[in-house]
């Protein structure tokens, strides 16, 4: 009996101890915690699926409720159809004001069919909050930085992609209606889901003059023939009907503009840049994000998630802007991008216009050139990830996705071909890849790539400016005058201001101020050994410094009348935060 009483008391004491330490996830929870994963998350999420708008909303609210000292949620505006565009603010609120910390901006889902960008954004928010108490790196990061995470900035079209018939390439657009075929009618020839399965697949018809045949290895795949080989089928395009009798199928669907051509840098009209609308910021979603970024000048780094191709893209989007990226700034990008290639096998660090294609009016250039923010856009998912090797053939010729579907998905990636009586084409067959295959990760691969991309983004965030006052020294001069010299170092690779920012005065200079002393002169120390200084003639107590380079330092000096002991040196930088230190003789 005594043994049972002791066991009961031990259990009670253990439960009480656990209750007192409920903020700290235990290392073991019904077994061994897998390294790198939260052991006992307060917000339980499954990362092998794609979430709809209601689930995204619930996730944001649940995370804010579970971690009120770390996470808050707000709406930055409304989408075209009236949905809130949610923003999560994540930081340790006990270690300084949000606007006085360097910030990092993340968004996903600007293109509706690029589902996983939303999941990576959500996973990042979840991991930061759930790991704050157990992983020292995350703890320090949230003490130093603030994250603004907008999981989906095109919520209308994401909802449409999930719940309406689509193929893997529809739609990159939002839901604003347009007369796409110029016949005076709007949305009169939408996609037609002939078999009602939610997937818009391909149509084929047997033909003696056809140039296509069925792949004998993978029956779901059609092969285009070359040379003098005779085919069995002709391809009729995506599943659909000519609803308006104009001889075209699916030519007037929802939207069909591109939200990533709606930004205010090097914007071009539709006849130059396909997908652009009437002017930069035509869309309410774009305007909401733009206003949010402009109203948060502490944003020093940014990440936008897209698909497809396995790329870390930096600007510029057009060749004519290449000269706007200085050698020093490119060096900072190189540190992050080249490490990314090791962190995510199969991904490549590229320049947007040079290695992918030209983009006018893109978000990446808006962020880095109009706001001076060091920005990457990750193109998620690549065929390399299927078998962890590069394809031997081009994207449109290889059969890796069919092979992967056969051996790892057991046929779940494709709709099997089936007969259909078409009102215009007669006897046809429909089949092909499901709408969430090819571009988007299969479930079991999603969390790994989400974690790797999150890790890349957190490294980028870590390299945003961190300013430290590394030395303050005083020197008694003649009479009642004392020289106070402060050395401020940026211990990260990203400068407080890009070269383009400094040249065009996008953001205010860094202010290094001596408070609580009678300052009679202030100057920047150009070379202390050679006694080279640049005096600031007006308001000498607050010395304006245009930038503090990555892994660089600046030195400033004040001449003070009287004893400066106890005065405070304050460094106030929009993108580098606020730090202070006392003067002592």
CSV table of N, CA and C in Angstrom, one decimal, residues 477-573:
chain,number,residue,atom,x,y,z
A,477,UNK,N,39.9,66.7,-23.0
A,477,UNK,CA,40.6,67.7,-23.8
A,477,UNK,C,40.8,68.9,-23.0
A,478,UNK,N,41.3,70.0,-23.6
A,478,UNK,CA,41.6,71.2,-22.8
A,478,UNK,C,40.3,71.8,-22.2
A,479,UNK,N,40.5,72.5,-21.1
A,479,UNK,CA,39.4,73.2,-20.5
A,479,UNK,C,38.4,72.2,-20.0
A,480,UNK,N,37.1,72.5,-20.2
A,480,UNK,CA,36.0,71.7,-19.8
A,480,UNK,C,35.4,70.8,-20.9
A,481,UNK,N,36.3,70.5,-21.9
A,481,UNK,CA,35.8,69.8,-23.0
A,481,UNK,C,36.2,68.3,-23.0
A,482,UNK,N,35.3,67.4,-23.3
A,482,UNK,CA,35.6,66.0,-23.3
A,482,UNK,C,35.1,65.4,-24.7
A,483,UNK,N,36.0,64.6,-25.3
A,483,UNK,CA,35.6,63.9,-26.5
A,483,UNK,C,35.0,62.5,-26.2
A,484,UNK,N,33.8,62.3,-26.7
A,484,UNK,CA,33.2,60.9,-26.5
A,484,UNK,C,33.1,60.3,-27.9
A,485,UNK,N,33.7,59.1,-28.0
A,485,UNK,CA,33.8,58.4,-29.3
A,485,UNK,C,33.1,57.0,-29.2
A,486,UNK,N,32.2,56.8,-30.1
A,486,UNK,CA,31.4,55.5,-30.1
A,486,UNK,C,31.6,54.8,-31.4
A,487,UNK,N,31.8,53.5,-31.2
A,487,UNK,CA,32.0,52.6,-32.4
A,487,UNK,C,30.8,51.7,-32.5
A,488,UNK,N,30.1,51.7,-33.6
A,488,UNK,CA,28.9,50.9,-33.8
A,488,UNK,C,29.2,49.9,-34.9
A,489,UNK,N,28.9,48.7,-34.7
A,489,UNK,CA,29.1,47.6,-35.7
A,489,UNK,C,27.8,46.9,-36.1
A,490,UNK,N,27.7,46.6,-37.4
A,490,UNK,CA,26.7,45.8,-37.9
A,490,UNK,C,27.2,44.4,-38.0
A,491,UNK,N,26.7,43.5,-37.2
A,491,UNK,CA,27.3,42.1,-37.1
A,491,UNK,C,26.6,41.1,-38.0
A,492,UNK,N,25.9,41.6,-39.1
A,492,UNK,CA,25.3,40.8,-40.1
A,492,UNK,C,25.7,41.2,-41.5
A,493,UNK,N,25.4,40.4,-42.5
A,493,UNK,CA,25.9,40.7,-43.8
A,493,UNK,C,25.0,41.7,-44.6
A,494,UNK,N,23.8,41.9,-44.2
A,494,UNK,CA,22.9,42.9,-44.9
A,494,UNK,C,23.1,44.3,-44.3
A,495,UNK,N,23.4,45.3,-45.1
A,495,UNK,CA,23.6,46.7,-44.6
A,495,UNK,C,22.2,47.3,-44.1
A,496,UNK,N,22.3,48.4,-43.4
A,496,UNK,CA,21.1,49.0,-42.9
A,496,UNK,C,20.4,49.7,-44.1
A,497,UNK,N,21.1,50.0,-45.2
A,497,UNK,CA,20.5,50.6,-46.4
A,497,UNK,C,21.2,50.0,-47.6
A,498,UNK,N,20.4,49.6,-48.6
A,498,UNK,CA,21.1,49.2,-49.8
A,498,UNK,C,21.7,50.4,-50.5
A,499,UNK,N,22.6,50.2,-51.4
A,499,UNK,CA,23.2,51.2,-52.2
A,499,UNK,C,22.2,52.1,-52.9
A,500,UNK,N,21.2,51.4,-53.5
A,500,UNK,CA,20.2,52.1,-54.2
A,500,UNK,C,19.3,53.0,-53.3
A,501,UNK,N,19.1,52.5,-52.1
A,501,UNK,CA,18.4,53.2,-51.0
A,501,UNK,C,19.1,54.5,-50.7
A,502,UNK,N,20.4,54.4,-50.4
A,502,UNK,CA,21.2,55.6,-50.1
A,502,UNK,C,21.2,56.6,-51.2
A,503,UNK,N,21.4,56.1,-52.4
A,503,UNK,CA,21.5,57.1,-53.5
A,503,UNK,C,20.2,57.8,-53.7
A,504,UNK,N,19.0,57.2,-53.5
A,504,UNK,CA,17.7,57.8,-53.7
A,504,UNK,C,17.0,58.2,-52.5
A,505,UNK,N,17.7,58.1,-51.3
A,505,UNK,CA,17.1,58.5,-50.0
A,505,UNK,C,15.7,57.9,-49.8
A,506,UNK,N,15.6,56.6,-50.0
A,506,UNK,CA,14.3,55.9,-49.7
A,506,UNK,C,14.0,56.0,-48.3
A,507,UNK,N,14.9,55.6,-47.4
A,507,UNK,CA,14.6,55.5,-46.0
A,507,UNK,C,15.6,56.5,-45.3
A,508,UNK,N,15.1,57.0,-44.1
A,508,UNK,CA,15.9,58.0,-43.4
A,508,UNK,C,17.2,57.4,-43.0
A,509,UNK,N,18.2,58.3,-42.8
A,509,UNK,CA,19.6,57.8,-42.4
A,509,UNK,C,19.5,57.2,-41.0
A,510,UNK,N,20.5,56.5,-40.6
A,510,UNK,CA,20.7,56.1,-39.2
A,510,UNK,C,21.0,57.3,-38.4
A,511,UNK,N,20.4,57.4,-37.2
A,511,UNK,CA,20.7,58.5,-36.3
A,511,UNK,C,21.5,57.9,-35.1
A,512,UNK,N,22.7,58.4,-34.8
A,512,UNK,CA,23.5,58.1,-33.7
A,512,UNK,C,23.5,59.3,-32.8
A,513,UNK,N,22.9,59.2,-31.6
A,513,UNK,CA,22.6,60.4,-30.8
A,513,UNK,C,23.2,60.2,-29.4
A,514,UNK,N,23.8,61.3,-28.9
A,514,UNK,CA,24.3,61.3,-27.5
A,514,UNK,C,23.3,62.1,-26.7
A,515,UNK,N,22.6,61.4,-25.8
A,515,UNK,CA,21.6,62.1,-25.0
A,515,UNK,C,22.1,62.3,-23.6
A,516,UNK,N,21.7,63.4,-23.0
A,516,UNK,CA,22.0,63.7,-21.6
A,516,UNK,C,23.4,64.3,-21.4
A,517,UNK,N,23.9,65.0,-22.5
A,517,UNK,CA,25.2,65.7,-22.4
A,517,UNK,C,25.0,67.0,-23.2
A,518,UNK,N,25.9,67.9,-22.8
A,518,UNK,CA,25.9,69.2,-23.5
A,518,UNK,C,26.8,69.2,-24.7
A,519,UNK,N,26.3,68.8,-25.9
A,519,UNK,CA,27.1,68.5,-27.1
A,519,UNK,C,27.3,69.9,-27.8
A,520,UNK,N,28.6,70.1,-28.1
A,520,UNK,CA,28.9,71.4,-28.8
A,520,UNK,C,29.4,71.1,-30.2
A,521,UNK,N,29.7,69.8,-30.5
A,521,UNK,CA,30.1,69.5,-31.9
A,521,UNK,C,30.0,68.0,-32.1
A,522,UNK,N,29.6,67.6,-33.3
A,522,UNK,CA,29.5,66.1,-33.6
A,522,UNK,C,30.1,65.8,-35.0
A,523,UNK,N,30.7,64.7,-35.1
A,523,UNK,CA,31.4,64.4,-36.4
A,523,UNK,C,31.4,62.9,-36.6
A,524,UNK,N,31.6,62.5,-37.9
A,524,UNK,CA,31.9,61.1,-38.2
A,524,UNK,C,33.4,60.9,-38.3
A,525,UNK,N,33.9,59.9,-37.7
A,525,UNK,CA,35.3,59.6,-37.8
A,525,UNK,C,35.7,58.8,-39.0
A,526,UNK,N,36.4,59.5,-39.9
A,526,UNK,CA,36.7,58.8,-41.2
A,526,UNK,C,38.0,57.9,-41.0
A,527,UNK,N,39.0,58.5,-40.3
A,527,UNK,CA,40.2,57.7,-40.0
A,527,UNK,C,40.8,58.3,-38.7
A,528,UNK,N,40.6,57.5,-37.7
A,528,UNK,CA,41.0,58.0,-36.3
A,528,UNK,C,42.5,58.1,-36.3
A,529,UNK,N,43.3,57.2,-36.9
A,529,UNK,CA,44.7,57.3,-36.9
A,529,UNK,C,45.3,58.6,-37.5
A,530,UNK,N,44.6,59.0,-38.6
A,530,UNK,CA,45.1,60.1,-39.3
A,530,UNK,C,44.3,61.4,-39.0
A,531,UNK,N,43.5,61.3,-37.9
A,531,UNK,CA,42.7,62.4,-37.5
A,531,UNK,C,41.8,63.1,-38.6
A,532,UNK,N,41.1,62.2,-39.3
A,532,UNK,CA,40.2,62.6,-40.4
A,532,UNK,C,38.8,62.5,-39.9
A,533,UNK,N,38.1,63.7,-39.9
A,533,UNK,CA,36.7,63.7,-39.5
A,533,UNK,C,35.9,64.5,-40.4
A,534,UNK,N,34.5,64.2,-40.4
A,534,UNK,CA,33.6,65.0,-41.2
A,534,UNK,C,32.6,65.5,-40.2
A,535,UNK,N,32.6,66.9,-40.0
A,535,UNK,CA,31.7,67.5,-39.0
A,535,UNK,C,30.3,67.6,-39.5
A,536,UNK,N,29.4,67.4,-38.6
A,536,UNK,CA,28.0,67.6,-38.9
A,536,UNK,C,27.6,69.0,-38.3
A,537,UNK,N,27.4,70.0,-39.1
A,537,UNK,CA,27.2,71.3,-38.6
A,537,UNK,C,25.9,71.6,-37.8
A,538,UNK,N,24.9,70.9,-38.2
A,538,UNK,CA,23.6,71.2,-37.6
A,538,UNK,C,23.1,70.0,-36.7
A,539,UNK,N,22.5,70.3,-35.6
A,539,UNK,CA,22.1,69.3,-34.6
A,539,UNK,C,23.2,68.3,-34.4
A,540,UNK,N,24.3,68.7,-33.9
A,540,UNK,CA,25.5,67.8,-33.7
A,540,UNK,C,25.3,66.7,-32.7
A,541,UNK,N,24.3,66.8,-31.9
A,541,UNK,CA,24.1,65.7,-30.9
A,541,UNK,C,23.6,64.4,-31.6
A,542,UNK,N,22.9,64.6,-32.7
A,542,UNK,CA,22.3,63.4,-33.5
A,542,UNK,C,23.0,63.3,-34.8
A,543,UNK,N,24.0,62.4,-34.9
A,543,UNK,CA,24.8,62.3,-36.2
A,543,UNK,C,24.1,61.4,-37.1
A,544,UNK,N,23.9,61.9,-38.4
A,544,UNK,CA,23.2,61.1,-39.4
A,544,UNK,C,24.2,60.3,-40.2
A,545,UNK,N,24.0,59.0,-40.3
A,545,UNK,CA,24.9,58.1,-41.0
A,545,UNK,C,24.1,57.4,-42.1
A,546,UNK,N,24.5,57.6,-43.3
A,546,UNK,CA,23.6,57.1,-44.4
A,546,UNK,C,23.4,55.6,-44.4
A,547,UNK,N,24.5,54.8,-44.1
A,547,UNK,CA,24.3,53.3,-44.0
A,547,UNK,C,25.4,52.8,-43.1
A,548,UNK,N,25.2,51.6,-42.6
A,548,UNK,CA,26.2,50.8,-41.9
A,548,UNK,C,26.3,49.5,-42.6
A,549,UNK,N,27.5,49.3,-43.3
A,549,UNK,CA,27.6,48.2,-44.2
A,549,UNK,C,27.5,46.9,-43.4
A,550,UNK,N,27.2,45.8,-44.2
A,550,UNK,CA,27.2,44.5,-43.6
A,550,UNK,C,28.5,44.1,-43.1
A,551,UNK,N,28.6,43.6,-41.9
A,551,UNK,CA,29.9,43.3,-41.2
A,551,UNK,C,30.8,44.4,-41.2
A,552,UNK,N,30.3,45.6,-41.2
A,552,UNK,CA,31.1,46.9,-41.1
A,552,UNK,C,30.8,47.7,-39.9
A,553,UNK,N,31.5,48.8,-39.7
A,553,UNK,CA,31.3,49.6,-38.5
A,553,UNK,C,31.5,51.1,-38.9
A,554,UNK,N,30.9,51.9,-38.1
A,554,UNK,CA,31.1,53.4,-38.1
A,554,UNK,C,31.6,53.9,-36.8
A,555,UNK,N,32.3,55.0,-36.8
A,555,UNK,CA,32.8,55.6,-35.6
A,555,UNK,C,32.4,57.0,-35.6
A,556,UNK,N,31.8,57.5,-34.5
A,556,UNK,CA,31.4,58.9,-34.4
A,556,UNK,C,32.0,59.5,-33.1
A,557,UNK,N,32.0,60.8,-33.1
A,557,UNK,CA,32.6,61.5,-32.0
A,557,UNK,C,31.9,62.8,-31.7
A,558,UNK,N,31.7,63.0,-30.4
A,558,UNK,CA,31.1,64.3,-29.9
A,558,UNK,C,32.1,65.0,-29.1
A,559,UNK,N,32.0,66.3,-29.1
A,559,UNK,CA,32.8,67.2,-28.2
A,559,UNK,C,31.7,67.7,-27.2
A,560,UNK,N,32.0,67.4,-25.9
A,560,UNK,CA,31.0,67.7,-24.9
A,560,UNK,C,31.5,68.7,-23.9
A,561,UNK,N,30.7,69.6,-23.5
A,561,UNK,CA,31.1,70.6,-22.5
A,561,UNK,C,30.6,70.0,-21.1
A,562,UNK,N,31.5,69.8,-20.2
A,562,UNK,CA,31.2,69.2,-18.9
A,562,UNK,C,31.4,67.7,-18.9
A,563,UNK,N,31.0,67.1,-17.9
A,563,UNK,CA,31.3,65.7,-17.7
A,563,UNK,C,30.1,64.8,-18.3
A,564,UNK,N,30.5,64.0,-19.3
A,564,UNK,CA,29.4,63.2,-20.0
A,564,UNK,C,29.0,61.9,-19.3
A,565,UNK,N,29.6,61.6,-18.1
A,565,UNK,CA,29.4,60.4,-17.4
A,565,UNK,C,27.9,60.2,-17.2
A,566,UNK,N,27.4,59.0,-17.6
A,566,UNK,CA,25.9,58.8,-17.4
A,566,UNK,C,25.1,59.1,-18.6
A,567,UNK,N,25.6,59.8,-19.6
A,567,UNK,CA,24.9,60.1,-20.8
A,567,UNK,C,24.7,58.8,-21.6
A,568,UNK,N,23.7,58.8,-22.5
A,568,UNK,CA,23.4,57.6,-23.3
A,568,UNK,C,23.6,57.8,-24.8
A,569,UNK,N,24.3,56.8,-25.3
A,569,UNK,CA,24.4,56.7,-26.8
A,569,UNK,C,23.3,55.9,-27.3
A,570,UNK,N,22.5,56.5,-28.2
A,570,UNK,CA,21.4,55.7,-28.9
A,570,UNK,C,21.6,55.6,-30.4
A,571,UNK,N,21.5,54.4,-30.9
A,571,UNK,CA,21.5,54.2,-32.3
A,571,UNK,C,20.1,53.9,-32.8
A,572,UNK,N,19.6,54.7,-33.6
A,572,UNK,CA,18.2,54.5,-34.1
A,572,UNK,C,18.2,54.3,-35.6
A,573,UNK,N,17.9,53.1,-36.1
A,573,UNK,CA,18.0,52.8,-37.5
A,573,UNK,C,16.6,52.2,-37.9
